[in-house]
mmCIF file of C-alpha atoms in Angstrom:
data_model
loop_
_atom_site.group_PDB
_atom_site.id
_atom_site.type_symbol
_atom_site.label_atom_id
_atom_site.label_comp_id
_atom_site.label_asym_id
_atom_site.label_seq_id
_atom_site.Cartn_x
_atom_site.Cartn_y
_atom_site.Cartn_z
ATOM 1 C CA MET A 21 19.008 -3.727 3.793
ATOM 2 C CA LEU A 22 16.565 -3.116 6.819
ATOM 3 C CA PRO A 23 16.741 -5.951 8.992
ATOM 4 C CA ALA A 24 13.659 -7.894 9.924
ATOM 5 C CA PRO A 25 10.816 -6.209 12.282
ATOM 6 C CA THR A 26 10.639 -7.234 15.707
ATOM 7 C CA ALA A 27 6.720 -9.461 16.092
ATOM 8 C CA ARG A 28 4.483 -7.573 17.411
ATOM 9 C CA PRO A 29 1.387 -9.955 17.771
ATOM 10 C CA GLY A 30 -1.029 -7.069 18.726
ATOM 11 C CA ARG A 31 -0.438 -4.386 16.360
ATOM 12 C CA LEU A 32 -2.772 -5.708 13.399
ATOM 13 C CA LEU A 33 -5.071 -6.141 16.317
ATOM 14 C CA THR A 34 -4.895 -2.569 17.637
ATOM 15 C CA GLY A 35 -5.627 -0.943 14.577
ATOM 16 C CA LEU A 36 -8.938 -2.443 13.561
ATOM 17 C CA VAL A 37 -10.017 -2.520 17.337
ATOM 18 C CA VAL A 38 -9.161 1.529 16.884
ATOM 19 C CA ALA A 39 -10.708 1.810 13.191
ATOM 20 C CA VAL A 40 -13.346 -0.023 14.122
ATOM 21 C CA ALA A 41 -13.909 2.121 18.153
ATOM 22 C CA LEU A 42 -13.810 5.168 16.515
ATOM 23 C CA LEU A 43 -16.356 3.839 13.366
ATOM 24 C CA GLY A 44 -18.672 3.284 16.202
ATOM 25 C CA GLY A 45 -19.147 -0.301 15.226
ATOM 26 C CA CYS A 46 -19.871 0.158 11.441
ATOM 27 C CA SER A 47 -19.127 -2.526 9.128
ATOM 28 C CA SER A 48 -15.912 -1.977 6.919
ATOM 29 C CA GLY A 49 -17.421 -3.735 3.770
ATOM 30 C CA GLY A 50 -15.589 -3.780 1.236
ATOM 31 C CA GLY A 51 -12.373 -3.390 3.834
ATOM 32 C CA GLU A 52 -12.172 -6.976 4.287
ATOM 33 C CA ARG A 53 -13.075 -7.832 0.113
ATOM 34 C CA THR A 54 -9.546 -8.579 -1.674
ATOM 35 C CA SER A 55 -10.026 -9.375 -5.241
ATOM 36 C CA GLY A 56 -8.642 -12.072 -6.931
ATOM 37 C CA ALA A 57 -6.554 -9.537 -8.421
ATOM 38 C CA LEU A 58 -4.782 -9.609 -4.997
ATOM 39 C CA SER A 59 -3.708 -13.351 -5.095
ATOM 40 C CA ALA A 60 -1.062 -13.523 -7.250
ATOM 41 C CA PRO A 61 -0.650 -16.800 -8.968
ATOM 42 C CA ALA A 62 2.991 -18.693 -9.076
ATOM 43 C CA PRO A 63 4.582 -16.365 -11.603
ATOM 44 C CA ALA A 64 5.747 -18.164 -15.380
ATOM 45 C CA ALA A 65 9.026 -17.572 -16.873
ATOM 46 C CA VAL A 66 10.073 -15.397 -19.449
ATOM 47 C CA PRO A 67 11.458 -17.091 -22.517
ATOM 48 C CA GLY A 68 13.282 -14.459 -24.302
ATOM 49 C CA GLY A 69 13.679 -11.701 -21.352
ATOM 50 C CA VAL A 70 16.149 -10.226 -19.072
ATOM 51 C CA ALA A 71 14.352 -12.589 -16.496
ATOM 52 C CA ASP A 72 16.417 -16.096 -17.776
ATOM 53 C CA GLY A 73 19.284 -13.427 -18.471
ATOM 54 C CA THR A 74 19.086 -14.092 -22.551
ATOM 55 C CA ALA A 75 18.172 -10.277 -23.473
ATOM 56 C CA ASP A 76 20.621 -8.025 -24.523
ATOM 57 C CA ALA A 77 21.410 -4.462 -22.744
ATOM 58 C CA GLY A 78 18.319 -2.281 -23.677
ATOM 59 C CA GLU A 79 16.061 -4.885 -25.263
ATOM 60 C CA PRO A 80 12.304 -4.519 -24.207
ATOM 61 C CA THR A 81 11.366 -7.140 -22.216
ATOM 62 C CA THR A 82 7.401 -9.122 -21.453
ATOM 63 C CA ALA A 83 6.171 -9.459 -18.332
ATOM 64 C CA SER A 84 4.665 -13.113 -17.020
ATOM 65 C CA PRO A 85 0.319 -12.334 -17.120
ATOM 66 C CA GLN A 86 1.363 -13.133 -13.314
ATOM 67 C CA ASP A 87 3.957 -10.963 -12.806
ATOM 68 C CA ALA A 88 1.633 -7.714 -14.530
ATOM 69 C CA THR A 89 -1.503 -8.819 -13.074
ATOM 70 C CA LEU A 90 0.540 -8.366 -9.759
ATOM 71 C CA ALA A 91 1.930 -4.799 -10.457
ATOM 72 C CA ARG A 92 -1.178 -3.457 -11.835
ATOM 73 C CA SER A 93 -2.936 -4.316 -8.411
ATOM 74 C CA LEU A 94 0.274 -3.636 -6.627
ATOM 75 C CA VAL A 95 -0.846 0.261 -8.425
ATOM 76 C CA ALA A 96 -4.233 0.389 -7.240
ATOM 77 C CA GLN A 97 -3.338 -0.436 -3.872
ATOM 78 C CA GLN A 98 -0.457 2.750 -3.681
ATOM 79 C CA ALA A 99 -3.447 4.734 -5.441
ATOM 80 C CA GLN A 100 -5.792 4.010 -2.428
ATOM 81 C CA ALA A 101 -2.829 5.087 0.325
ATOM 82 C CA VAL A 102 -2.455 8.323 -1.688
ATOM 83 C CA VAL A 103 -6.389 8.883 -1.460
ATOM 84 C CA LEU A 104 -5.865 7.554 2.314
ATOM 85 C CA VAL A 105 -4.011 10.352 3.732
ATOM 86 C CA ASP A 106 -5.362 12.800 1.528
ATOM 87 C CA THR A 107 -9.424 11.969 3.052
ATOM 88 C CA VAL A 108 -8.039 13.424 6.617
ATOM 89 C CA ARG A 109 -8.915 16.701 6.798
ATOM 90 C CA GLU A 110 -7.491 17.726 10.303
ATOM 91 C CA VAL A 111 -4.775 15.980 12.717
ATOM 92 C CA ASP A 112 -4.189 16.981 16.231
ATOM 93 C CA SER A 113 -0.247 15.536 16.317
ATOM 94 C CA PRO A 114 2.394 16.985 14.307
ATOM 95 C CA ALA A 115 4.527 14.344 14.730
ATOM 96 C CA VAL A 116 1.624 12.285 12.989
ATOM 97 C CA ALA A 117 1.143 14.731 10.578
ATOM 98 C CA ARG A 118 4.883 14.288 9.688
ATOM 99 C CA PHE A 119 4.336 10.824 8.937
ATOM 100 C CA VAL A 120 1.412 11.496 6.673
ATOM 101 C CA ALA A 121 3.832 13.688 4.187
ATOM 102 C CA ASP A 122 5.943 10.935 4.361
ATOM 103 C CA VAL A 123 3.615 8.521 2.977
ATOM 104 C CA ARG A 124 2.407 10.417 0.740
ATOM 105 C CA ALA A 125 5.867 10.364 -0.786
ATOM 106 C CA GLU A 126 6.470 7.219 -0.692
ATOM 107 C CA ARG A 127 3.172 5.891 -2.130
ATOM 108 C CA LEU A 128 3.127 8.134 -5.199
ATOM 109 C CA ARG A 129 7.154 7.551 -5.647
ATOM 110 C CA GLU A 130 6.091 4.029 -5.756
ATOM 111 C CA LEU A 131 3.265 4.337 -7.853
ATOM 112 C CA GLU A 132 5.698 5.901 -10.719
ATOM 113 C CA ASP A 133 8.128 3.085 -10.428
ATOM 114 C CA THR A 134 5.496 0.314 -10.538
ATOM 115 C CA ALA A 135 4.200 2.670 -13.921
ATOM 116 C CA GLU A 136 7.400 2.699 -15.534
ATOM 117 C CA TRP A 137 8.163 -1.319 -14.731
ATOM 118 C CA LEU A 138 5.141 -2.264 -16.562
ATOM 119 C CA ARG A 139 5.797 0.679 -19.617
ATOM 120 C CA ALA A 140 8.513 -1.068 -19.713
ATOM 121 C CA ARG A 141 6.841 -4.355 -20.371
ATOM 122 C CA GLY A 142 4.490 -2.733 -22.973
ATOM 123 C CA GLU A 143 2.090 -3.270 -20.392
ATOM 124 C CA LYS A 144 -1.331 -1.094 -19.894
ATOM 125 C CA VAL A 145 -1.143 1.338 -17.194
ATOM 126 C CA PRO A 146 -3.673 2.118 -15.282
ATOM 127 C CA PRO A 147 -5.606 5.259 -14.887
ATOM 128 C CA GLU A 148 -5.102 5.538 -11.030
ATOM 129 C CA VAL A 149 -0.836 6.475 -12.193
ATOM 130 C CA GLU A 150 -1.892 9.881 -13.336
ATOM 131 C CA ASP A 151 -4.987 10.561 -10.743
ATOM 132 C CA PRO A 152 -4.804 8.254 -7.900
ATOM 133 C CA ARG A 153 -8.576 8.968 -6.728
ATOM 134 C CA ARG A 154 -9.954 7.129 -9.556
ATOM 135 C CA VAL A 155 -8.929 4.191 -8.319
ATOM 136 C CA ALA A 156 -12.237 2.183 -6.280
ATOM 137 C CA HIS A 157 -12.633 1.225 -3.128
ATOM 138 C CA ASP A 158 -15.921 -1.218 -3.080
ATOM 139 C CA GLY A 159 -16.971 -3.605 -4.676
ATOM 140 C CA ALA A 160 -16.450 -7.464 -5.168
ATOM 141 C CA GLY A 161 -14.313 -6.930 -8.486
ATOM 142 C CA THR A 162 -12.437 -4.111 -6.768
ATOM 143 C CA ALA A 163 -7.965 -5.337 -6.565
ATOM 144 C CA ALA A 164 -7.746 -1.921 -4.289
ATOM 145 C CA ALA A 165 -10.474 -3.080 -1.469
ATOM 146 C CA LEU A 166 -8.530 -2.720 1.372
ATOM 147 C CA VAL A 167 -9.920 0.476 2.669
ATOM 148 C CA SER A 168 -13.657 0.565 2.300
ATOM 149 C CA GLY A 169 -15.576 3.560 1.131
ATOM 150 C CA THR A 170 -17.389 3.826 4.467
ATOM 151 C CA GLN A 171 -14.367 4.089 5.873
ATOM 152 C CA LEU A 172 -13.060 7.060 3.866
ATOM 153 C CA GLU A 173 -16.180 8.777 4.692
ATOM 154 C CA HIS A 174 -15.968 8.486 8.531
ATOM 155 C CA LEU A 175 -12.112 9.337 8.459
ATOM 156 C CA ALA A 176 -13.265 12.409 6.461
ATOM 157 C CA ALA A 177 -15.370 13.383 9.147
ATOM 158 C CA ALA A 178 -12.589 13.226 12.113
ATOM 159 C CA ARG A 179 -10.737 15.864 13.859
ATOM 160 C CA GLY A 180 -8.096 16.237 16.179
ATOM 161 C CA SER A 181 -6.786 13.158 17.912
ATOM 162 C CA ASP A 182 -9.812 11.087 17.049
ATOM 163 C CA ALA A 183 -8.548 11.214 13.105
ATOM 164 C CA ASP A 184 -4.883 10.596 14.166
ATOM 165 C CA ARG A 185 -5.923 7.551 15.984
ATOM 166 C CA LEU A 186 -8.597 6.581 13.257
ATOM 167 C CA LEU A 187 -5.970 7.617 10.215
ATOM 168 C CA LEU A 188 -2.852 5.321 12.123
ATOM 169 C CA GLY A 189 -5.134 2.207 12.302
ATOM 170 C CA LEU A 190 -6.414 2.587 9.053
ATOM 171 C CA LEU A 191 -2.812 2.878 7.413
ATOM 172 C CA MET A 192 -1.586 -0.126 9.583
ATOM 173 C CA THR A 193 -4.460 -2.463 8.253
ATOM 174 C CA HIS A 194 -3.699 -0.922 4.581
ATOM 175 C CA HIS A 195 0.186 -2.184 5.415
ATOM 176 C CA GLU A 196 -0.557 -5.074 6.763
ATOM 177 C CA LYS A 197 -2.858 -6.170 3.962
ATOM 178 C CA ALA A 198 -0.350 -4.688 1.367
ATOM 179 C CA LEU A 199 2.504 -6.683 3.028
ATOM 180 C CA ALA A 200 0.387 -9.950 2.761
ATOM 181 C CA LEU A 201 -0.313 -9.317 -1.125
ATOM 182 C CA LEU A 202 3.641 -10.105 -1.591
ATOM 183 C CA GLU A 203 4.177 -13.112 1.319
ATOM 184 C CA GLY A 204 4.144 -16.577 -0.143
ATOM 185 C CA ARG A 205 4.723 -15.744 -2.951
ATOM 186 C CA PRO A 206 6.791 -17.886 -5.125
ATOM 187 C CA ALA A 207 10.061 -15.379 -6.760
ATOM 188 C CA SER A 208 9.577 -13.990 -10.204
ATOM 189 C CA ALA A 209 11.362 -14.706 -12.832
ATOM 190 C CA ASP A 210 12.161 -10.879 -13.398
ATOM 191 C CA ALA A 211 14.941 -9.507 -11.492
ATOM 192 C CA GLU A 212 13.321 -5.920 -11.888
ATOM 193 C CA LEU A 213 10.544 -6.861 -10.334
ATOM 194 C CA GLU A 214 11.431 -8.315 -7.156
ATOM 195 C CA ALA A 215 13.760 -5.884 -6.662
ATOM 196 C CA LEU A 216 10.488 -3.422 -6.982
ATOM 197 C CA LEU A 217 9.107 -5.600 -4.267
ATOM 198 C CA GLY A 218 11.820 -5.499 -2.058
ATOM 199 C CA GLY A 219 12.305 -1.982 -1.500
ATOM 200 C CA ILE A 220 8.408 -1.837 -1.652
ATOM 201 C CA ARG A 221 8.398 -4.426 1.428
ATOM 202 C CA GLU A 222 10.726 -2.062 2.842
ATOM 203 C CA THR A 223 9.144 0.536 3.249
ATOM 204 C CA ARG A 224 6.079 -0.688 4.264
ATOM 205 C CA GLN A 225 7.949 -2.914 7.534
ATOM 206 C CA GLU A 226 9.620 0.761 8.503
ATOM 207 C CA GLN A 227 6.295 3.011 8.637
ATOM 208 C CA LEU A 228 4.414 -0.102 10.448
ATOM 209 C CA ARG A 229 7.486 0.775 12.831
ATOM 210 C CA ARG A 230 7.189 4.276 12.638
ATOM 211 C CA ILE A 231 3.063 3.799 13.545
ATOM 212 C CA ASP A 232 3.538 1.258 16.637
ATOM 213 C CA ASP A 233 5.941 4.240 17.770
ATOM 214 C CA LEU A 234 3.171 7.076 16.964
ATOM 215 C CA PHE A 235 0.614 5.256 19.057
ATOM 216 C CA VAL A 236 2.707 5.186 21.817
ATOM 217 C CA THR A 237 2.827 8.878 22.099
ATOM 218 C CA LEU A 238 -0.726 9.405 21.334
ATOM 219 C CA THR A 239 -1.621 7.290 24.299
ATOM 220 C CA ASP A 240 0.547 8.815 26.579
#
């Protein structure tokens, strides 16, 4: 278990300021909207499933509606993160390039892990698992509207050190909002889901620490 991250009150503000500055004051549009799918309601117990300890080993389990909704929201968020790092066309710092590769690999692994959890419970697996580019970035009903289509367009046009700073700022915002999805949420009765969420939380926190460190190197 990773230690709790050191609080850095200016971290989210720094990322937002960097992103806004490089976008020339452009509104983030869908980037600030979240749909009802991102607000996971309190999960219900799962009768007769692994959650209440009555299922035999290997017996199919059933997800509560709340848990399934949360998992599908995670898929959308993970897919959008893959699209985000794939959008940048040129970065200046080799350290940023290595970090981007790590972020992409972790999100793809999480996508498959989340999809496997859904499959094991007979739940529909979103198409973004097979093709992250199918995720929507804008619209009132978009679960993954953590970064807008407009922001992605500006990222695609950025080059060199501007691309480094814009990408890190957007990833910071994306990670913070992904963590917010998991905070203040009543524990699920599904132990496997809780383990999955714990791993996601730890990875995001560690990557936020790396973003902090990378920003320092870029501003030296």
